[in-house]
mmCIF file of C-alpha atoms in Angstrom:
data_model
loop_
_atom_site.group_PDB
_atom_site.id
_atom_site.type_symbol
_atom_site.label_atom_id
_atom_site.label_comp_id
_atom_site.label_asym_id
_atom_site.label_seq_id
_atom_site.Cartn_x
_atom_site.Cartn_y
_atom_site.Cartn_z
ATOM 1 C CA ARG A 631 -11.099 8.396 -1.956
ATOM 2 C CA THR A 632 -11.125 12.067 -1.025
ATOM 3 C CA ALA A 633 -9.677 11.029 2.334
ATOM 4 C CA LEU A 634 -6.339 10.925 0.554
ATOM 5 C CA ARG A 635 -6.244 14.706 0.852
ATOM 6 C CA ILE A 636 -6.476 16.373 4.254
ATOM 7 C CA VAL A 637 -7.134 20.090 3.940
ATOM 8 C CA TYR A 638 -6.155 22.687 6.554
ATOM 9 C CA GLY A 639 -7.439 26.097 5.444
ATOM 10 C CA ASN A 640 -6.124 26.440 1.906
ATOM 11 C CA MET A 641 -3.197 24.059 2.468
ATOM 12 C CA MET A 642 -3.354 20.502 1.206
ATOM 13 C CA VAL A 643 -1.462 17.682 2.902
ATOM 14 C CA LYS A 644 -0.699 14.978 0.363
ATOM 15 C CA ALA A 645 1.316 12.541 2.471
ATOM 16 C CA GLN A 646 -0.693 9.487 1.484
ATOM 17 C CA LEU A 647 -0.570 9.991 -2.275
ATOM 18 C CA PRO A 648 1.843 7.668 -4.147
ATOM 19 C CA ARG A 649 5.255 9.261 -4.696
ATOM 20 C CA ILE A 650 6.234 7.372 -7.854
ATOM 21 C CA GLY A 651 3.813 6.386 -10.603
ATOM 22 C CA LEU A 652 3.939 4.700 -13.976
ATOM 23 C CA GLY A 653 3.421 6.946 -16.982
ATOM 24 C CA MET A 654 1.841 5.043 -19.880
ATOM 25 C CA ALA A 655 3.080 7.274 -22.731
ATOM 26 C CA ALA A 656 5.651 4.735 -23.940
ATOM 27 C CA LEU A 657 3.559 1.614 -23.280
ATOM 28 C CA GLY A 658 0.242 2.705 -24.763
ATOM 29 C CA ARG A 659 1.384 3.038 -28.383
ATOM 30 C CA PRO A 660 3.953 1.441 -30.693
ATOM 31 C CA GLY A 661 5.994 4.575 -31.519
ATOM 32 C CA TYR A 662 7.526 6.953 -28.989
ATOM 33 C CA ILE A 663 10.670 9.048 -28.503
ATOM 34 C CA ASN A 664 12.320 6.816 -25.916
ATOM 35 C CA LEU A 665 15.953 6.072 -26.673
ATOM 36 C CA ASP A 666 16.980 2.594 -27.842
ATOM 37 C CA ARG A 667 13.343 1.511 -27.989
ATOM 38 C CA SER A 668 13.876 -1.002 -30.791
ATOM 39 C CA SER A 669 16.244 -3.037 -28.621
ATOM 40 C CA ILE A 670 13.267 -3.702 -26.343
ATOM 41 C CA PHE A 671 10.346 -3.985 -28.746
ATOM 42 C CA GLY A 672 12.156 -4.991 -31.945
ATOM 43 C CA THR A 673 12.106 -3.323 -35.331
ATOM 44 C CA GLU A 674 9.034 -5.083 -36.734
ATOM 45 C CA GLN A 675 5.503 -3.749 -36.545
ATOM 46 C CA ARG A 676 4.374 -3.870 -32.922
ATOM 47 C CA SER A 677 0.893 -5.304 -32.592
ATOM 48 C CA VAL A 678 -1.696 -4.134 -30.097
ATOM 49 C CA GLU A 679 -1.381 -7.521 -28.393
ATOM 50 C CA THR A 680 2.409 -7.157 -28.070
ATOM 51 C CA MET A 681 2.205 -3.708 -26.533
ATOM 52 C CA GLN A 682 -0.651 -4.643 -24.211
ATOM 53 C CA ALA A 683 1.288 -7.690 -22.978
ATOM 54 C CA ALA A 684 4.322 -5.459 -22.312
ATOM 55 C CA ALA A 685 2.137 -2.951 -20.470
ATOM 56 C CA ASN A 686 0.577 -5.721 -18.377
ATOM 57 C CA ARG A 687 3.997 -6.998 -17.304
ATOM 58 C CA VAL A 688 5.098 -3.582 -16.094
ATOM 59 C CA MET A 689 1.746 -2.974 -14.376
ATOM 60 C CA ASP A 690 2.164 -6.346 -12.638
ATOM 61 C CA THR A 691 5.466 -5.112 -11.220
ATOM 62 C CA LEU A 692 3.930 -1.815 -10.125
ATOM 63 C CA ILE A 693 0.999 -3.488 -8.381
ATOM 64 C CA GLN A 694 3.293 -5.968 -6.632
ATOM 65 C CA SER A 695 5.774 -3.274 -5.565
ATOM 66 C CA MET A 696 3.505 -0.478 -4.334
ATOM 67 C CA ASP A 697 0.917 -0.499 -1.562
ATOM 68 C CA PHE A 698 -0.940 2.236 -3.428
ATOM 69 C CA PRO A 699 0.022 2.150 -7.138
ATOM 70 C CA TRP A 700 -0.431 5.089 -9.491
ATOM 71 C CA LEU A 701 -0.978 4.973 -13.260
ATOM 72 C CA ASP A 702 -0.966 8.009 -15.557
ATOM 73 C CA CYS A 703 -2.635 7.895 -18.990
ATOM 74 C CA ALA A 704 -3.828 10.288 -21.694
ATOM 75 C CA ARG A 705 -6.323 10.177 -24.538
ATOM 76 C CA SER A 706 -3.364 10.614 -26.901
ATOM 77 C CA TYR A 707 -1.222 7.817 -25.445
ATOM 78 C CA GLY A 708 -2.569 5.378 -28.011
ATOM 79 C CA LEU A 709 -4.574 2.730 -26.162
ATOM 80 C CA SER A 710 -3.223 3.513 -22.690
ATOM 81 C CA GLU A 711 -6.640 4.088 -21.122
ATOM 82 C CA LYS A 712 -7.937 0.856 -22.625
ATOM 83 C CA PHE A 713 -4.903 -1.104 -21.422
ATOM 84 C CA VAL A 714 -5.115 0.278 -17.884
ATOM 85 C CA GLY A 715 -8.885 -0.109 -17.579
ATOM 86 C CA GLU A 716 -8.852 -3.694 -18.823
ATOM 87 C CA TYR A 717 -5.916 -4.578 -16.587
ATOM 88 C CA LEU A 718 -7.487 -3.152 -13.426
ATOM 89 C CA ARG A 719 -10.886 -4.712 -14.061
ATOM 90 C CA SER A 720 -9.561 -8.128 -15.101
ATOM 91 C CA ASN A 721 -7.382 -8.221 -11.984
ATOM 92 C CA LYS A 722 -10.312 -7.028 -9.859
ATOM 93 C CA VAL A 723 -8.334 -4.101 -8.423
ATOM 94 C CA PRO A 724 -10.732 -2.026 -6.278
ATOM 95 C CA PRO A 725 -10.847 1.671 -7.285
ATOM 96 C CA GLU A 726 -9.885 2.731 -3.768
ATOM 97 C CA LYS A 727 -6.678 0.658 -3.984
ATOM 98 C CA VAL A 728 -5.164 2.469 -6.980
ATOM 99 C CA TYR A 729 -4.604 6.079 -8.076
ATOM 100 C CA VAL A 730 -5.323 6.800 -11.754
ATOM 101 C CA SER A 731 -4.793 10.046 -13.640
ATOM 102 C CA SER A 732 -5.391 10.832 -17.295
ATOM 103 C CA LYS A 733 -5.379 13.787 -19.675
ATOM 104 C CA TRP A 734 -7.454 15.314 -22.424
ATOM 105 C CA GLY A 735 -6.572 17.774 -25.196
ATOM 106 C CA TYR A 736 -4.788 15.648 -27.806
ATOM 107 C CA THR A 737 -6.211 13.013 -30.136
ATOM 108 C CA TYR A 738 -4.072 10.064 -31.220
ATOM 109 C CA VAL A 739 -4.169 9.814 -35.046
ATOM 110 C CA ALA A 740 -1.166 7.601 -35.909
ATOM 111 C CA ASP A 741 -3.265 4.525 -36.752
ATOM 112 C CA TRP A 742 -0.958 2.330 -34.625
ATOM 113 C CA LYS A 743 2.136 3.042 -36.717
ATOM 114 C CA VAL A 744 5.646 3.233 -35.280
ATOM 115 C CA SER A 745 6.651 6.072 -37.589
ATOM 116 C CA LEU A 746 4.888 8.036 -40.291
ATOM 117 C CA GLU A 747 5.882 8.507 -43.927
ATOM 118 C CA SER A 748 6.290 12.271 -43.882
ATOM 119 C CA PRO A 749 8.180 14.441 -41.359
ATOM 120 C CA ASP A 750 5.156 16.735 -41.465
ATOM 121 C CA SER A 751 2.771 13.974 -40.418
ATOM 122 C CA LYS A 752 1.437 13.993 -36.873
ATOM 123 C CA HIS A 753 0.804 11.273 -34.328
ATOM 124 C CA GLU A 754 -1.365 13.614 -32.251
ATOM 125 C CA ILE A 755 -3.642 16.572 -32.900
ATOM 126 C CA LYS A 756 -4.078 19.226 -30.220
ATOM 127 C CA ASP A 757 -7.515 20.679 -29.470
ATOM 128 C CA HIS A 758 -8.276 22.438 -26.182
ATOM 129 C CA SER A 759 -11.812 23.441 -27.144
ATOM 130 C CA THR A 760 -14.749 22.875 -24.820
ATOM 131 C CA GLU A 761 -16.297 20.592 -27.428
ATOM 132 C CA ASN A 762 -13.223 18.368 -27.465
ATOM 133 C CA PHE A 763 -13.157 18.235 -23.670
ATOM 134 C CA LEU A 764 -16.796 17.144 -23.554
ATOM 135 C CA LYS A 765 -16.055 14.460 -26.144
ATOM 136 C CA GLN A 766 -12.870 13.170 -24.537
ATOM 137 C CA VAL A 767 -14.175 13.159 -20.968
ATOM 138 C CA GLN A 768 -16.861 10.734 -22.123
ATOM 139 C CA GLU A 769 -14.243 8.543 -23.798
ATOM 140 C CA THR A 770 -12.083 8.505 -20.678
ATOM 141 C CA ASN A 771 -15.115 7.707 -18.552
ATOM 142 C CA GLU A 772 -15.895 4.727 -20.765
ATOM 143 C CA TYR A 773 -12.416 3.236 -20.287
ATOM 144 C CA LEU A 774 -11.548 4.317 -16.752
ATOM 145 C CA GLY A 775 -14.582 5.978 -15.186
ATOM 146 C CA GLU A 776 -14.693 4.402 -11.722
ATOM 147 C CA TYR A 777 -10.897 4.563 -11.393
ATOM 148 C CA ILE A 778 -10.173 8.178 -12.325
ATOM 149 C CA ASP A 779 -8.860 10.416 -9.530
ATOM 150 C CA LEU A 780 -7.337 13.232 -11.579
ATOM 151 C CA TYR A 781 -8.137 14.597 -15.045
ATOM 152 C CA GLN A 782 -5.622 16.998 -16.599
ATOM 153 C CA ILE A 783 -5.413 19.403 -19.518
ATOM 154 C CA HIS A 784 -2.682 18.006 -21.747
ATOM 155 C CA SER A 785 0.074 20.584 -22.307
ATOM 156 C CA ALA A 786 -1.663 23.832 -21.449
ATOM 157 C CA THR A 787 0.004 26.815 -23.126
ATOM 158 C CA PHE A 788 -0.817 30.474 -23.621
ATOM 159 C CA ASP A 789 -1.117 29.830 -27.367
ATOM 160 C CA SER A 790 -3.779 27.119 -27.035
ATOM 161 C CA GLY A 791 -6.212 29.568 -25.431
ATOM 162 C CA ILE A 792 -7.231 27.231 -22.628
ATOM 163 C CA LEU A 793 -5.990 29.543 -19.888
ATOM 164 C CA GLU A 794 -8.435 32.266 -20.959
ATOM 165 C CA ASP A 795 -11.402 30.117 -22.045
ATOM 166 C CA THR A 796 -13.978 30.663 -19.298
ATOM 167 C CA ARG A 797 -16.459 28.348 -21.025
ATOM 168 C CA ALA A 798 -13.941 25.504 -20.854
ATOM 169 C CA HIS A 799 -13.166 26.404 -17.234
ATOM 170 C CA LYS A 800 -16.828 26.064 -16.287
ATOM 171 C CA ALA A 801 -17.055 22.724 -18.100
ATOM 172 C CA LEU A 802 -14.017 21.487 -16.187
ATOM 173 C CA ALA A 803 -15.370 22.708 -12.852
ATOM 174 C CA THR A 804 -18.716 21.048 -13.566
ATOM 175 C CA CYS A 805 -16.882 17.792 -14.268
ATOM 176 C CA ARG A 806 -15.157 17.997 -10.887
ATOM 177 C CA LYS A 807 -18.407 18.797 -9.119
ATOM 178 C CA GLU A 808 -20.440 16.056 -10.807
ATOM 179 C CA ARG A 809 -17.837 13.286 -11.125
ATOM 180 C CA GLY A 810 -15.632 13.998 -8.142
ATOM 181 C CA TRP A 811 -12.477 14.018 -10.292
ATOM 182 C CA LYS A 812 -9.677 16.390 -9.318
ATOM 183 C CA LEU A 813 -8.519 18.758 -12.067
ATOM 184 C CA GLY A 814 -4.979 19.423 -13.255
ATOM 185 C CA LEU A 815 -2.911 20.643 -16.159
ATOM 186 C CA SER A 816 0.388 19.560 -17.659
ATOM 187 C CA VAL A 817 2.890 22.147 -18.909
ATOM 188 C CA SER A 818 5.926 22.131 -21.215
ATOM 189 C CA GLY A 819 8.582 24.475 -22.568
ATOM 190 C CA PRO A 820 10.765 27.258 -21.131
ATOM 191 C CA ASP A 821 7.641 29.199 -20.056
ATOM 192 C CA GLN A 822 6.373 26.448 -17.750
ATOM 193 C CA ASN A 823 6.833 28.689 -14.727
ATOM 194 C CA LYS A 824 4.698 31.450 -16.288
ATOM 195 C CA VAL A 825 1.910 29.033 -17.209
ATOM 196 C CA ILE A 826 1.887 27.572 -13.697
ATOM 197 C CA ARG A 827 1.531 31.014 -12.139
ATOM 198 C CA ALA A 828 -1.224 31.996 -14.570
ATOM 199 C CA ALA A 829 -3.097 28.749 -13.899
ATOM 200 C CA GLN A 830 -3.078 29.348 -10.147
ATOM 201 C CA LYS A 831 -5.138 32.509 -10.626
ATOM 202 C CA ILE A 832 -8.003 30.777 -12.461
ATOM 203 C CA ARG A 833 -11.169 30.235 -10.408
ATOM 204 C CA ALA A 834 -13.793 27.560 -10.919
ATOM 205 C CA GLY A 835 -16.603 29.980 -11.664
ATOM 206 C CA VAL A 836 -19.525 27.613 -11.036
ATOM 207 C CA LYS A 837 -22.217 27.758 -8.362
ATOM 208 C CA GLY A 838 -20.834 26.692 -5.018
ATOM 209 C CA GLU A 839 -17.221 26.827 -6.243
ATOM 210 C CA ASN A 840 -16.873 30.410 -7.547
ATOM 211 C CA ASP A 841 -13.860 31.225 -5.407
ATOM 212 C CA GLN A 842 -12.257 27.789 -5.514
ATOM 213 C CA ALA A 843 -9.087 27.381 -7.567
ATOM 214 C CA LEU A 844 -9.820 25.533 -10.807
ATOM 215 C CA PHE A 845 -6.714 23.368 -10.741
ATOM 216 C CA ASP A 846 -5.819 20.900 -8.004
ATOM 217 C CA SER A 847 -2.524 19.812 -9.553
ATOM 218 C CA VAL A 848 0.139 20.593 -12.121
ATOM 219 C CA GLN A 849 2.295 18.141 -14.085
ATOM 220 C CA CYS A 850 5.586 19.756 -15.055
ATOM 221 C CA THR A 851 8.985 18.930 -16.571
ATOM 222 C CA PHE A 852 11.656 19.289 -13.890
ATOM 223 C CA ASN A 853 14.903 17.370 -13.643
ATOM 224 C CA LEU A 854 18.648 17.705 -13.048
ATOM 225 C CA LEU A 855 19.027 19.605 -16.323
ATOM 226 C CA GLU A 856 15.832 21.685 -16.388
ATOM 227 C CA GLN A 857 15.368 23.387 -13.021
ATOM 228 C CA ARG A 858 13.789 26.725 -13.973
ATOM 229 C CA PRO A 859 10.252 25.841 -12.738
ATOM 230 C CA ALA A 860 11.436 25.152 -9.156
ATOM 231 C CA GLU A 861 10.255 28.404 -7.613
ATOM 232 C CA ALA A 862 6.889 28.343 -9.415
ATOM 233 C CA LEU A 863 6.393 24.741 -8.271
ATOM 234 C CA ARG A 864 7.251 25.768 -4.715
ATOM 235 C CA GLU A 865 4.613 28.515 -4.879
ATOM 236 C CA ALA A 866 2.051 26.094 -6.298
ATOM 237 C CA SER A 867 2.784 23.522 -3.609
ATOM 238 C CA ASN A 868 2.439 26.161 -0.883
ATOM 239 C CA ALA A 869 -0.933 27.082 -2.387
ATOM 240 C CA GLY A 870 -2.077 23.461 -1.995
ATOM 241 C CA MET A 871 -1.504 22.123 -5.504
ATOM 242 C CA ASP A 872 -0.392 18.534 -6.063
ATOM 243 C CA ILE A 873 2.986 18.657 -7.868
ATOM 244 C CA ILE A 874 3.626 15.940 -10.471
ATOM 245 C CA ILE A 875 6.928 15.720 -12.338
ATOM 246 C CA LYS A 876 7.371 14.248 -15.805
ATOM 247 C CA GLU A 877 10.537 13.756 -17.864
ATOM 248 C CA GLY A 878 12.488 13.089 -14.699
ATOM 249 C CA LEU A 879 15.288 11.510 -16.751
ATOM 250 C CA ALA A 880 15.184 14.201 -19.461
ATOM 251 C CA ASN A 881 14.466 11.604 -22.151
ATOM 252 C CA GLY A 882 17.666 9.797 -21.189
ATOM 253 C CA ARG A 883 20.031 12.737 -21.399
ATOM 254 C CA VAL A 884 20.800 12.755 -17.678
ATOM 255 C CA LEU A 885 21.796 9.093 -17.796
ATOM 256 C CA ARG A 886 24.901 9.876 -19.862
ATOM 257 C CA HIS A 887 25.807 13.073 -18.031
ATOM 258 C CA PRO A 888 29.350 12.560 -16.653
ATOM 259 C CA ARG A 889 28.604 14.353 -13.375
ATOM 260 C CA VAL A 890 25.438 12.311 -12.833
ATOM 261 C CA LEU A 891 27.439 9.110 -13.312
ATOM 262 C CA GLU A 892 30.108 10.415 -10.946
ATOM 263 C CA TYR A 893 27.661 11.307 -8.184
ATOM 264 C CA ALA A 894 25.700 8.079 -8.659
ATOM 265 C CA GLN A 895 28.887 6.100 -8.091
ATOM 266 C CA GLU A 896 29.642 8.178 -5.004
ATOM 267 C CA LEU A 897 26.182 7.429 -3.588
ATOM 268 C CA GLY A 898 26.283 3.759 -4.605
ATOM 269 C CA CYS A 899 23.230 3.930 -6.850
ATOM 270 C CA GLN A 900 22.273 3.905 -10.523
ATOM 271 C CA ALA A 901 22.040 7.087 -12.599
ATOM 272 C CA ASP A 902 18.258 6.807 -12.985
ATOM 273 C CA GLN A 903 17.864 6.476 -9.217
ATOM 274 C CA LEU A 904 19.972 9.575 -8.566
ATOM 275 C CA ALA A 905 18.060 11.603 -11.169
ATOM 276 C CA LEU A 906 14.656 10.678 -9.754
ATOM 277 C CA SER A 907 15.795 11.027 -6.142
ATOM 278 C CA PHE A 908 16.920 14.604 -6.850
ATOM 279 C CA ILE A 909 13.294 15.330 -7.772
ATOM 280 C CA LEU A 910 11.724 13.437 -4.871
ATOM 281 C CA ALA A 911 13.955 15.267 -2.368
ATOM 282 C CA GLN A 912 12.766 18.737 -3.440
ATOM 283 C CA ASP A 913 10.992 20.847 -0.831
ATOM 284 C CA PHE A 914 7.899 21.328 -3.009
ATOM 285 C CA ALA A 915 6.843 17.731 -2.232
ATOM 286 C CA PRO A 916 6.702 16.445 -5.800
ATOM 287 C CA ARG A 917 5.458 13.120 -7.056
ATOM 288 C CA VAL A 918 7.246 11.735 -10.095
ATOM 289 C CA LEU A 919 6.302 9.591 -13.065
ATOM 290 C CA SER A 920 8.445 6.743 -14.311
ATOM 291 C CA GLY A 921 8.312 6.006 -18.020
ATOM 292 C CA ALA A 922 9.632 2.464 -17.626
ATOM 293 C CA VAL A 923 8.769 -0.024 -20.363
ATOM 294 C CA THR A 924 10.187 -3.111 -18.641
ATOM 295 C CA SER A 925 9.821 -4.486 -15.130
ATOM 296 C CA GLU A 926 13.568 -4.132 -14.613
ATOM 297 C CA GLN A 927 13.487 -0.425 -15.443
ATOM 298 C CA LEU A 928 10.567 0.176 -13.107
ATOM 299 C CA ALA A 929 12.212 -1.774 -10.273
ATOM 300 C CA SER A 930 15.312 0.387 -10.623
ATOM 301 C CA ASN A 931 13.284 3.614 -10.718
ATOM 302 C CA LEU A 932 11.405 2.692 -7.545
ATOM 303 C CA LYS A 933 14.675 2.474 -5.595
ATOM 304 C CA ALA A 934 14.996 6.241 -6.025
ATOM 305 C CA MET A 935 12.867 6.703 -2.916
ATOM 306 C CA ASP A 936 15.690 5.296 -0.773
ATOM 307 C CA VAL A 937 18.295 7.535 -2.432
ATOM 308 C CA ALA A 938 16.040 10.575 -1.935
ATOM 309 C CA LYS A 939 16.298 10.133 1.820
ATOM 310 C CA LYS A 940 20.090 10.414 1.570
ATOM 311 C CA LEU A 941 19.772 13.668 -0.359
ATOM 312 C CA ARG A 942 17.225 15.129 2.041
ATOM 313 C CA ASP A 943 19.652 14.358 4.864
ATOM 314 C CA ASP A 944 22.507 16.080 2.996
ATOM 315 C CA SER A 945 21.090 19.276 1.508
ATOM 316 C CA LYS A 946 24.580 20.561 0.714
ATOM 317 C CA LEU A 947 25.281 17.555 -1.516
ATOM 318 C CA MET A 948 21.892 17.859 -3.205
ATOM 319 C CA GLN A 949 22.561 21.524 -3.984
ATOM 320 C CA GLU A 950 26.011 20.638 -5.306
ATOM 321 C CA ILE A 951 24.593 17.974 -7.626
ATOM 322 C CA GLY A 952 21.916 20.329 -8.918
ATOM 323 C CA GLN A 953 24.389 23.108 -9.651
ATOM 324 C CA ALA A 954 26.739 20.702 -11.433
ATOM 325 C CA CYS A 955 24.063 19.485 -13.844
ATOM 326 C CA VAL A 956 21.666 22.373 -14.525
ATOM 327 C CA VAL A 957 21.534 23.928 -18.015
ATOM 328 C CA LYS A 958 19.770 26.993 -19.386
ATOM 329 C CA SER A 959 16.102 26.275 -19.879
ATOM 330 C CA GLU A 960 16.124 27.460 -23.502
ATOM 331 C CA ASP A 961 19.055 25.144 -24.262
ATOM 332 C CA TYR A 962 17.251 22.240 -22.646
ATOM 333 C CA TRP A 963 14.124 22.694 -24.775
ATOM 334 C CA ASN A 964 16.087 23.368 -27.966
ATOM 335 C CA GLU A 965 17.959 20.101 -27.477
ATOM 336 C CA ARG A 966 14.705 18.320 -26.731
ATOM 337 C CA SER A 967 13.209 19.666 -29.943
ATOM 338 C CA ALA A 968 16.185 18.337 -31.888
ATOM 339 C CA LEU A 969 15.685 15.012 -30.147
ATOM 340 C CA HIS A 970 12.260 14.442 -31.623
ATOM 341 C CA GLY A 971 12.066 16.926 -34.471
ATOM 342 C CA THR A 972 9.176 18.993 -33.158
ATOM 343 C CA ASP A 973 8.711 22.422 -31.606
ATOM 344 C CA TRP A 974 9.090 22.669 -27.807
ATOM 345 C CA ASN A 975 5.711 24.371 -27.525
ATOM 346 C CA VAL A 976 4.065 21.082 -28.459
ATOM 347 C CA ASP A 977 3.113 18.701 -25.646
ATOM 348 C CA ALA A 978 5.951 16.949 -23.858
ATOM 349 C CA THR A 979 4.623 13.622 -25.066
ATOM 350 C CA VAL A 980 5.494 14.635 -28.629
ATOM 351 C CA VAL A 981 3.690 14.998 -31.918
ATOM 352 C CA MET A 982 6.559 13.471 -33.907
ATOM 353 C CA CYS A 983 6.886 10.364 -31.762
ATOM 354 C CA ALA A 984 8.674 7.939 -34.080
ATOM 355 C CA ASP A 985 11.407 5.959 -32.325
ATOM 356 C CA LEU A 986 14.671 7.805 -32.004
ATOM 357 C CA ASP A 987 16.556 4.959 -33.553
ATOM 358 C CA ASP A 988 14.676 5.853 -36.761
ATOM 359 C CA PHE A 989 16.511 9.205 -36.882
ATOM 360 C CA ALA A 990 19.971 8.796 -38.357
ATOM 361 C CA SER A 991 20.949 12.306 -37.302
ATOM 362 C CA VAL A 992 20.554 11.677 -33.579
ATOM 363 C CA PRO A 993 23.985 11.464 -31.871
ATOM 364 C CA LYS A 994 24.980 7.879 -31.171
ATOM 365 C CA ALA A 995 25.715 8.658 -27.517
ATOM 366 C CA TRP A 996 22.029 9.427 -26.953
ATOM 367 C CA TYR A 997 21.082 5.908 -27.992
ATOM 368 C CA ASP A 998 22.963 4.017 -25.366
ATOM 369 C CA SER A 999 20.742 4.405 -22.338
ATOM 370 C CA TYR A 1000 17.179 3.828 -21.278
ATOM 371 C CA VAL A 1001 14.746 6.733 -21.027
ATOM 372 C CA GLY A 1002 12.459 6.905 -18.011
ATOM 373 C CA TRP A 1003 10.242 9.632 -19.439
#
C-alpha cells in the first residue's frame, strides 16, 4: 500500500491517491449540521439500522463509481467506523483496493440522539491527551485495523496543547512505525494557516525517525468563501504533505451564492460541481471530501473532476470566480458559528450537531440546498 506514494528526496508524488472521497460525518450519526437534513431522513428518531442502510447505499455508489474509493471516518462520527468496517468486510473489499482514513481526539457522547435537550449539551467531547490517543487507536483498530491508511488528530488547535505535547508526538510516531499508518491532523478556524505551519515543524522524535516530519497530511477547510489557508496549503504540499479539503461546499452556503450559480450556469454544471472543482483545480494538489448522504448527491459531486479540468485550462476564469466569492476568514467562521451555535475553535464536525432545521433562527434561505460537507 505504500506504493501509492513515490518519494523523491523530501517531495511526495501523490498522483495515484483518490481525488474525491466520502466523508462519513453526516452518515455515521443521526444528528448533524447539514442543511435540510430532515427532508432526507425524516423528522422521527433515526435508528442505527436506518442510518447504516443509508450509509451502505452511498458506499455502494462510491465503490461502483471509483476505481480506488476513499472513505473518511472519525471516532466521533457516531458509528462511522463500525459502518465502514462492516461494509468493507461483508463486501469482501481487499484492503489494497480502498483508501480509509479516520481521526481521533473527540468522543461521541450523544447516545444516538438527533438533538439534545439543552443548548449547553454536547454531542462530542474533545481530548487530545496521550491517554485518549492510546485508547482511541485501539478502538479504531478494532473496527478498521487492516483498512486504515491514515490516522489524523481531529481538529488540532493551539489551545488543545497537542502541538506542543512531545509525549503525544512520540506515541503517534510509534503508531506509524509499528502499524504503518500515515499520520495527519485536521484544522479549523481563522488560524488554520498558522496551525498548518506550526505542524510542519514538528518532528517524529523516535528512534530511526528523529528528523522525519511527524505529519504526512493535513485536512483543512478551504472553499470558494474561505480561501485564507491557500498559501499555507501550498507550502505544505511543496514540503510533501498530502492536502485534504473538508467543507468544500461551506455547509451549503456556496450553493446559494448568486455568483456561484451564475458561473455554474456559464460552465454548464451544477453549483456543487463548480464549488468542488474550484478546490480540485488548485495548484497545491488537494484531495477533497464529499459529505453526500444520498447516491444522487455523491454522483453529482463526483462530476466535479470533469469541471476541474476546465478551470485548470482557464486559470483566468478560475481566479475571477475565486475573487468574486471570497469573504474575510473571520466573517466566514463567525457565520459558521451562527450556523450551528458553537464556537469556531471547536472541531469542524461540530459539538452542537443537531439538525439545522431544528433551529428556528436559521435564515430560511440556508435551508433550501444540500450540504456536501
